[in-house]
Tab-separated table of C-alpha atoms in Angstrom:
chain	number	residue	atom	x	y	z
A	500	GLN	CA	26.852	33.038	9.475
A	501	VAL	CA	24.374	30.314	10.378
A	502	GLN	CA	23.433	29.223	13.856
A	503	LEU	CA	22.006	25.813	14.630
A	504	VAL	CA	20.362	24.803	17.882
A	505	GLU	CA	19.425	21.176	18.558
A	506	SER	CA	16.962	19.774	21.038
A	507	GLY	CA	15.284	16.512	21.872
A	508	GLY	CA	18.045	14.187	23.051
A	509	GLY	CA	17.757	12.088	26.151
A	510	LEU	CA	17.956	8.711	27.829
A	511	VAL	CA	15.589	6.030	26.589
A	512	GLN	CA	15.331	2.259	26.567
A	513	ALA	CA	15.887	0.030	23.558
A	514	GLY	CA	12.791	0.016	21.374
A	515	ASP	CA	11.711	3.498	22.402
A	516	PHE	CA	11.618	6.538	20.137
A	517	LEU	CA	12.967	10.077	20.230
A	518	ARG	CA	12.515	13.115	18.014
A	519	LEU	CA	15.408	15.474	17.511
A	520	SER	CA	14.867	18.956	16.235
A	521	CYS	CA	17.259	21.588	14.903
A	522	ALA	CA	16.421	25.263	14.409
A	523	ALA	CA	18.497	27.275	11.967
A	524	SER	CA	18.923	31.039	11.953
A	525	GLY	CA	21.094	33.572	10.198
A	526	SER	CA	22.027	33.670	6.507
A	527	ILE	CA	20.116	30.661	5.246
A	528	SER	CA	20.511	29.955	1.541
A	529	SER	CA	17.371	29.173	-0.433
A	530	VAL	CA	19.066	25.981	-1.654
A	531	ASN	CA	20.712	23.976	1.074
A	532	ILE	CA	21.213	20.641	2.726
A	533	MET	CA	20.598	19.942	6.369
A	534	GLY	CA	20.863	16.797	8.356
A	535	TRP	CA	22.327	14.893	11.241
A	536	TYR	CA	25.647	13.333	12.052
A	537	ARG	CA	26.463	11.426	15.206
A	538	GLN	CA	29.604	10.651	17.129
A	539	ASP	CA	30.285	8.124	19.815
A	540	PRO	CA	33.349	8.772	22.009
A	541	GLY	CA	36.411	7.219	20.430
A	542	LYS	CA	34.768	6.910	17.040
A	543	GLU	CA	34.623	9.081	13.962
A	544	ARG	CA	31.634	11.293	13.267
A	545	GLU	CA	29.268	9.549	10.875
A	546	VAL	CA	26.394	10.797	8.768
A	547	VAL	CA	22.965	9.629	9.869
A	548	ALA	CA	20.525	11.318	7.503
A	549	THR	CA	20.367	14.317	5.199
A	550	ILE	CA	17.691	16.250	3.359
A	551	THR	CA	17.924	18.957	0.730
A	552	THR	CA	15.550	21.816	0.050
A	553	GLY	CA	14.488	19.783	-2.981
A	554	GLY	CA	13.404	16.988	-0.651
A	555	ARG	CA	16.147	14.521	-1.534
A	556	THR	CA	16.958	12.355	1.462
A	557	THR	CA	19.762	9.966	2.359
A	558	TYR	CA	20.091	7.583	5.309
A	559	ARG	CA	22.900	5.449	6.568
A	560	ASP	CA	22.062	1.793	6.143
A	561	SER	CA	21.833	1.025	9.848
A	562	VAL	CA	18.982	3.499	10.391
A	563	LYS	CA	16.936	2.910	7.244
A	564	GLY	CA	13.374	1.990	8.092
A	565	ARG	CA	13.753	3.277	11.660
A	566	PHE	CA	14.680	6.949	11.294
A	567	THR	CA	12.869	9.602	9.280
A	568	ILE	CA	14.253	13.027	8.466
A	569	SER	CA	12.011	15.947	7.625
A	570	ARG	CA	12.279	19.695	7.266
A	571	ASP	CA	10.109	22.769	7.486
A	572	ASP	CA	11.613	25.565	5.437
A	573	ASP	CA	9.098	28.128	6.698
A	574	GLN	CA	10.263	27.456	10.266
A	575	LYS	CA	13.849	26.751	9.167
A	576	THR	CA	13.892	23.515	11.112
A	577	VAL	CA	14.959	19.950	10.468
A	578	ALA	CA	13.778	17.011	12.515
A	579	LEU	CA	14.867	13.427	12.963
A	580	LYS	CA	12.296	10.947	14.179
A	581	MET	CA	14.090	7.908	15.574
A	582	ASN	CA	12.004	4.789	16.150
A	583	SER	CA	13.008	1.395	17.458
A	584	LEU	CA	16.136	2.788	19.032
A	585	LYS	CA	19.017	0.434	19.708
A	586	PRO	CA	21.945	0.731	22.124
A	587	GLU	CA	24.245	1.204	19.140
A	588	ASP	CA	22.370	4.422	18.322
A	589	THR	CA	23.885	5.935	21.466
A	590	ALA	CA	25.911	8.987	20.469
A	591	VAL	CA	25.979	12.733	20.421
A	592	TYR	CA	23.884	13.885	17.481
A	593	TYR	CA	24.913	16.996	15.571
A	594	CYS	CA	22.772	19.028	13.226
A	595	PHE	CA	24.520	20.450	10.197
A	596	TYR	CA	23.806	22.886	7.382
A	597	ASN	CA	25.506	23.664	4.110
A	598	ALA	CA	24.438	25.913	1.293
A	599	LEU	CA	24.129	24.266	-2.126
A	600	SER	CA	24.565	25.527	-5.648
A	601	THR	CA	21.426	26.799	-7.352
A	602	LEU	CA	22.616	24.854	-10.388
A	603	SER	CA	22.935	21.473	-8.699
A	604	GLU	CA	22.051	20.099	-5.283
A	605	SER	CA	25.180	17.967	-5.555
A	606	ILE	CA	27.468	20.993	-5.214
A	607	ALA	CA	28.104	22.427	-1.769
A	608	ILE	CA	28.855	26.118	-1.474
A	609	GLY	CA	30.912	27.570	1.344
A	610	ARG	CA	31.509	25.967	4.697
A	611	ALA	CA	29.403	23.613	6.757
A	612	TYR	CA	27.862	24.770	10.021
A	613	TRP	CA	27.287	22.563	13.034
A	614	GLY	CA	25.127	22.659	16.109
A	615	GLN	CA	26.450	22.075	19.600
A	616	GLY	CA	25.177	18.505	19.719
A	617	THR	CA	22.518	16.692	21.709
A	618	ALA	CA	23.175	13.438	23.520
A	619	VAL	CA	21.132	10.314	22.854
A	620	THR	CA	21.603	7.362	25.175
A	621	VAL	CA	19.785	4.081	24.564
A	622	SER	CA	19.929	1.522	27.343
A	623	SER	CA	19.489	-2.190	26.715
């Protein structure tokens, strides 16, 4: 089992920044992927950014250049620094974790785990 606890959401104005953090505990695999999804009411959950233990990152196009994902494996945390926030970034942000194969970071092992979500609201 893996537990994920997010923090850092809030209400900000367009152009402001926020930093989300997610702390993982439990049976953490030495090879894994962590990251952030977001979901606006009435819309599907969408991936925002991911990072593997090998340091490989991905970003959705709409946040490239504005968001930065990072991780600290000693602290078992992953962070998302969000700059130049826009109203369309408003959503509940969810941290996720999935173990990966030791043979390839492209192969997920077992189930994904999710945090409870933290709300980000960007006013115009």
